[in-house]
């Protein structure tokens, strides 16, 4: 036995089903992997949302990283859920990013 927490192998049956059966319709998770791809975990989130149209999974985009949208880790890469992210930056760094990458245009 190790001391690390790990997600269940089957999110559909082992994470979502029991709370849903007991009446929960929103599930919030703040863990994730480091894969930016659409993995089996992301597919399980999508499958549960598809089969339970009144259910919403809310997932953290990621807990670290400096690569913008490439920092979002599975299962937050699922299509039928709400992915929530945040950025801790100064206004100056946001302006610099916006001007360099043209994500946002600031008009004075």
PDB file of C-alpha atoms in Angstrom:
ATOM      1  CA  UNK A   1       0.000   0.000   0.000  1.00  0.00           C
ATOM      2  CA  UNK A   2       1.361   3.414  -0.870  1.00  0.00           C
ATOM      3  CA  UNK A   3       0.466   6.738   0.714  1.00  0.00           C
ATOM      4  CA  UNK A   4      -0.595   8.407  -2.517  1.00  0.00           C
ATOM      5  CA  UNK A   5      -4.156   9.201  -3.467  1.00  0.00           C
ATOM      6  CA  UNK A   6      -5.189   8.063  -6.896  1.00  0.00           C
ATOM      7  CA  UNK A   7      -8.411   8.323  -8.881  1.00  0.00           C
ATOM      8  CA  UNK A   8     -10.580   5.289  -9.442  1.00  0.00           C
ATOM      9  CA  UNK A   9      -9.954   3.264 -12.584  1.00  0.00           C
ATOM     10  CA  UNK A  10     -13.567   3.655 -13.739  1.00  0.00           C
ATOM     11  CA  UNK A  11     -14.893   7.196 -13.227  1.00  0.00           C
ATOM     12  CA  UNK A  12     -18.298   6.295 -14.634  1.00  0.00           C
ATOM     13  CA  UNK A  13     -19.104   3.581 -12.097  1.00  0.00           C
ATOM     14  CA  UNK A  14     -16.699   4.238  -9.230  1.00  0.00           C
ATOM     15  CA  UNK A  15     -16.832   8.045  -8.971  1.00  0.00           C
ATOM     16  CA  UNK A  16     -20.091   9.319 -10.449  1.00  0.00           C
ATOM     17  CA  UNK A  17     -22.717   6.587 -10.093  1.00  0.00           C
ATOM     18  CA  UNK A  18     -23.281   6.371  -6.325  1.00  0.00           C
ATOM     19  CA  UNK A  19     -23.529  10.142  -5.695  1.00  0.00           C
ATOM     20  CA  UNK A  20     -25.806  10.459  -8.733  1.00  0.00           C
ATOM     21  CA  UNK A  21     -28.039   7.631  -7.497  1.00  0.00           C
ATOM     22  CA  UNK A  22     -28.285   9.458  -4.155  1.00  0.00           C
ATOM     23  CA  UNK A  23     -29.438  12.679  -5.841  1.00  0.00           C
ATOM     24  CA  UNK A  24     -26.252  14.634  -6.627  1.00  0.00           C
ATOM     25  CA  UNK A  25     -26.379  16.342 -10.013  1.00  0.00           C
ATOM     26  CA  UNK A  26     -23.154  18.366  -9.857  1.00  0.00           C
ATOM     27  CA  UNK A  27     -19.764  16.849  -9.131  1.00  0.00           C
ATOM     28  CA  UNK A  28     -16.742  19.080  -8.482  1.00  0.00           C
ATOM     29  CA  UNK A  29     -13.213  17.691  -8.790  1.00  0.00           C
ATOM     30  CA  UNK A  30      -9.931  19.524  -8.413  1.00  0.00           C
ATOM     31  CA  UNK A  31      -7.513  16.805  -9.463  1.00  0.00           C
ATOM     32  CA  UNK A  32      -6.317  15.787 -12.859  1.00  0.00           C
ATOM     33  CA  UNK A  33      -3.620  14.193 -14.878  1.00  0.00           C
ATOM     34  CA  UNK A  34      -0.832  15.687 -16.902  1.00  0.00           C
ATOM     35  CA  UNK A  35      -2.014  14.437 -20.286  1.00  0.00           C
ATOM     36  CA  UNK A  36      -3.359  17.159 -22.569  1.00  0.00           C
ATOM     37  CA  UNK A  37      -5.053  14.504 -24.709  1.00  0.00           C
ATOM     38  CA  UNK A  38      -8.544  13.048 -24.748  1.00  0.00           C
ATOM     39  CA  UNK A  39      -7.926  10.022 -22.520  1.00  0.00           C
ATOM     40  CA  UNK A  40     -10.109   7.172 -21.297  1.00  0.00           C
ATOM     41  CA  UNK A  41     -10.874   9.226 -18.165  1.00  0.00           C
ATOM     42  CA  UNK A  42     -12.178  12.083 -20.316  1.00  0.00           C
ATOM     43  CA  UNK A  43     -14.273   9.587 -22.302  1.00  0.00           C
ATOM     44  CA  UNK A  44     -15.784   8.253 -19.055  1.00  0.00           C
ATOM     45  CA  UNK A  45     -16.779  11.785 -18.000  1.00  0.00           C
ATOM     46  CA  UNK A  46     -18.394  12.321 -21.405  1.00  0.00           C
ATOM     47  CA  UNK A  47     -20.163   8.956 -21.322  1.00  0.00           C
ATOM     48  CA  UNK A  48     -21.679   9.626 -17.899  1.00  0.00           C
ATOM     49  CA  UNK A  49     -22.806  13.121 -18.954  1.00  0.00           C
ATOM     50  CA  UNK A  50     -24.299  11.686 -22.149  1.00  0.00           C
ATOM     51  CA  UNK A  51     -26.211   9.010 -20.250  1.00  0.00           C
ATOM     52  CA  UNK A  52     -27.296  11.367 -17.439  1.00  0.00           C
ATOM     53  CA  UNK A  53     -28.345  14.611 -19.134  1.00  0.00           C
ATOM     54  CA  UNK A  54     -29.104  16.334 -15.807  1.00  0.00           C
ATOM     55  CA  UNK A  55     -25.544  15.805 -14.504  1.00  0.00           C
ATOM     56  CA  UNK A  56     -22.669  18.296 -14.627  1.00  0.00           C
ATOM     57  CA  UNK A  57     -19.047  17.504 -13.842  1.00  0.00           C
ATOM     58  CA  UNK A  58     -16.926  20.520 -12.916  1.00  0.00           C
ATOM     59  CA  UNK A  59     -13.181  19.956 -13.161  1.00  0.00           C
ATOM     60  CA  UNK A  60     -10.062  21.956 -12.434  1.00  0.00           C
ATOM     61  CA  UNK A  61      -8.085  22.728 -15.562  1.00  0.00           C
ATOM     62  CA  UNK A  62      -4.818  21.896 -13.842  1.00  0.00           C
ATOM     63  CA  UNK A  63      -2.813  22.724 -10.795  1.00  0.00           C
ATOM     64  CA  UNK A  64       0.377  23.951 -12.366  1.00  0.00           C
ATOM     65  CA  UNK A  65       1.895  24.870 -15.667  1.00  0.00           C
ATOM     66  CA  UNK A  66       2.945  27.746 -17.831  1.00  0.00           C
ATOM     67  CA  UNK A  67       1.736  26.631 -21.244  1.00  0.00           C
ATOM     68  CA  UNK A  68      -1.737  28.189 -21.286  1.00  0.00           C
ATOM     69  CA  UNK A  69      -4.315  25.897 -22.863  1.00  0.00           C
ATOM     70  CA  UNK A  70      -1.684  23.159 -23.071  1.00  0.00           C
ATOM     71  CA  UNK A  71      -1.712  22.981 -19.273  1.00  0.00           C
ATOM     72  CA  UNK A  72      -5.233  21.520 -19.130  1.00  0.00           C
ATOM     73  CA  UNK A  73      -4.924  17.912 -18.026  1.00  0.00           C
ATOM     74  CA  UNK A  74      -7.299  15.040 -18.562  1.00  0.00           C
ATOM     75  CA  UNK A  75     -10.052  14.434 -17.566  1.00  0.00           C
ATOM     76  CA  UNK A  76     -10.619  18.202 -17.872  1.00  0.00           C
ATOM     77  CA  UNK A  77     -10.163  17.636 -21.615  1.00  0.00           C
ATOM     78  CA  UNK A  78     -13.635  16.036 -21.746  1.00  0.00           C
ATOM     79  CA  UNK A  79     -16.229  17.701 -23.964  1.00  0.00           C
ATOM     80  CA  UNK A  80     -19.355  17.467 -21.802  1.00  0.00           C
ATOM     81  CA  UNK A  81     -18.224  19.103 -18.595  1.00  0.00           C
ATOM     82  CA  UNK A  82     -17.218  22.466 -17.193  1.00  0.00           C
ATOM     83  CA  UNK A  83     -13.479  23.045 -16.957  1.00  0.00           C
ATOM     84  CA  UNK A  84     -12.459  25.801 -14.533  1.00  0.00           C
ATOM     85  CA  UNK A  85      -9.095  27.501 -14.590  1.00  0.00           C
ATOM     86  CA  UNK A  86      -7.421  30.430 -12.935  1.00  0.00           C
ATOM     87  CA  UNK A  87      -4.328  32.473 -13.415  1.00  0.00           C
ATOM     88  CA  UNK A  88      -2.256  34.114 -10.750  1.00  0.00           C
ATOM     89  CA  UNK A  89      -0.573  36.954 -12.528  1.00  0.00           C
ATOM     90  CA  UNK A  90       0.017  40.631 -12.142  1.00  0.00           C
ATOM     91  CA  UNK A  91      -1.784  43.055 -14.413  1.00  0.00           C
ATOM     92  CA  UNK A  92       1.566  43.840 -16.014  1.00  0.00           C
ATOM     93  CA  UNK A  93       2.200  40.228 -16.978  1.00  0.00           C
ATOM     94  CA  UNK A  94      -1.322  39.902 -18.379  1.00  0.00           C
ATOM     95  CA  UNK A  95      -0.773  42.985 -20.538  1.00  0.00           C
ATOM     96  CA  UNK A  96       2.551  41.627 -21.727  1.00  0.00           C
ATOM     97  CA  UNK A  97       1.007  38.249 -22.613  1.00  0.00           C
ATOM     98  CA  UNK A  98      -1.904  39.905 -24.370  1.00  0.00           C
ATOM     99  CA  UNK A  99       0.328  42.158 -26.435  1.00  0.00           C
ATOM    100  CA  UNK A 100       2.833  39.438 -27.317  1.00  0.00           C
ATOM    101  CA  UNK A 101       0.374  36.686 -28.174  1.00  0.00           C
ATOM    102  CA  UNK A 102      -2.556  38.801 -29.330  1.00  0.00           C
ATOM    103  CA  UNK A 103      -5.023  36.911 -27.140  1.00  0.00           C
ATOM    104  CA  UNK A 104      -6.638  40.175 -26.065  1.00  0.00           C
ATOM    105  CA  UNK A 105      -6.283  43.641 -27.495  1.00  0.00           C
ATOM    106  CA  UNK A 106      -6.284  46.444 -24.925  1.00  0.00           C
ATOM    107  CA  UNK A 107      -7.463  49.820 -26.121  1.00  0.00           C
ATOM    108  CA  UNK A 108      -6.639  52.934 -24.098  1.00  0.00           C
TER     109      UNK A 108
END
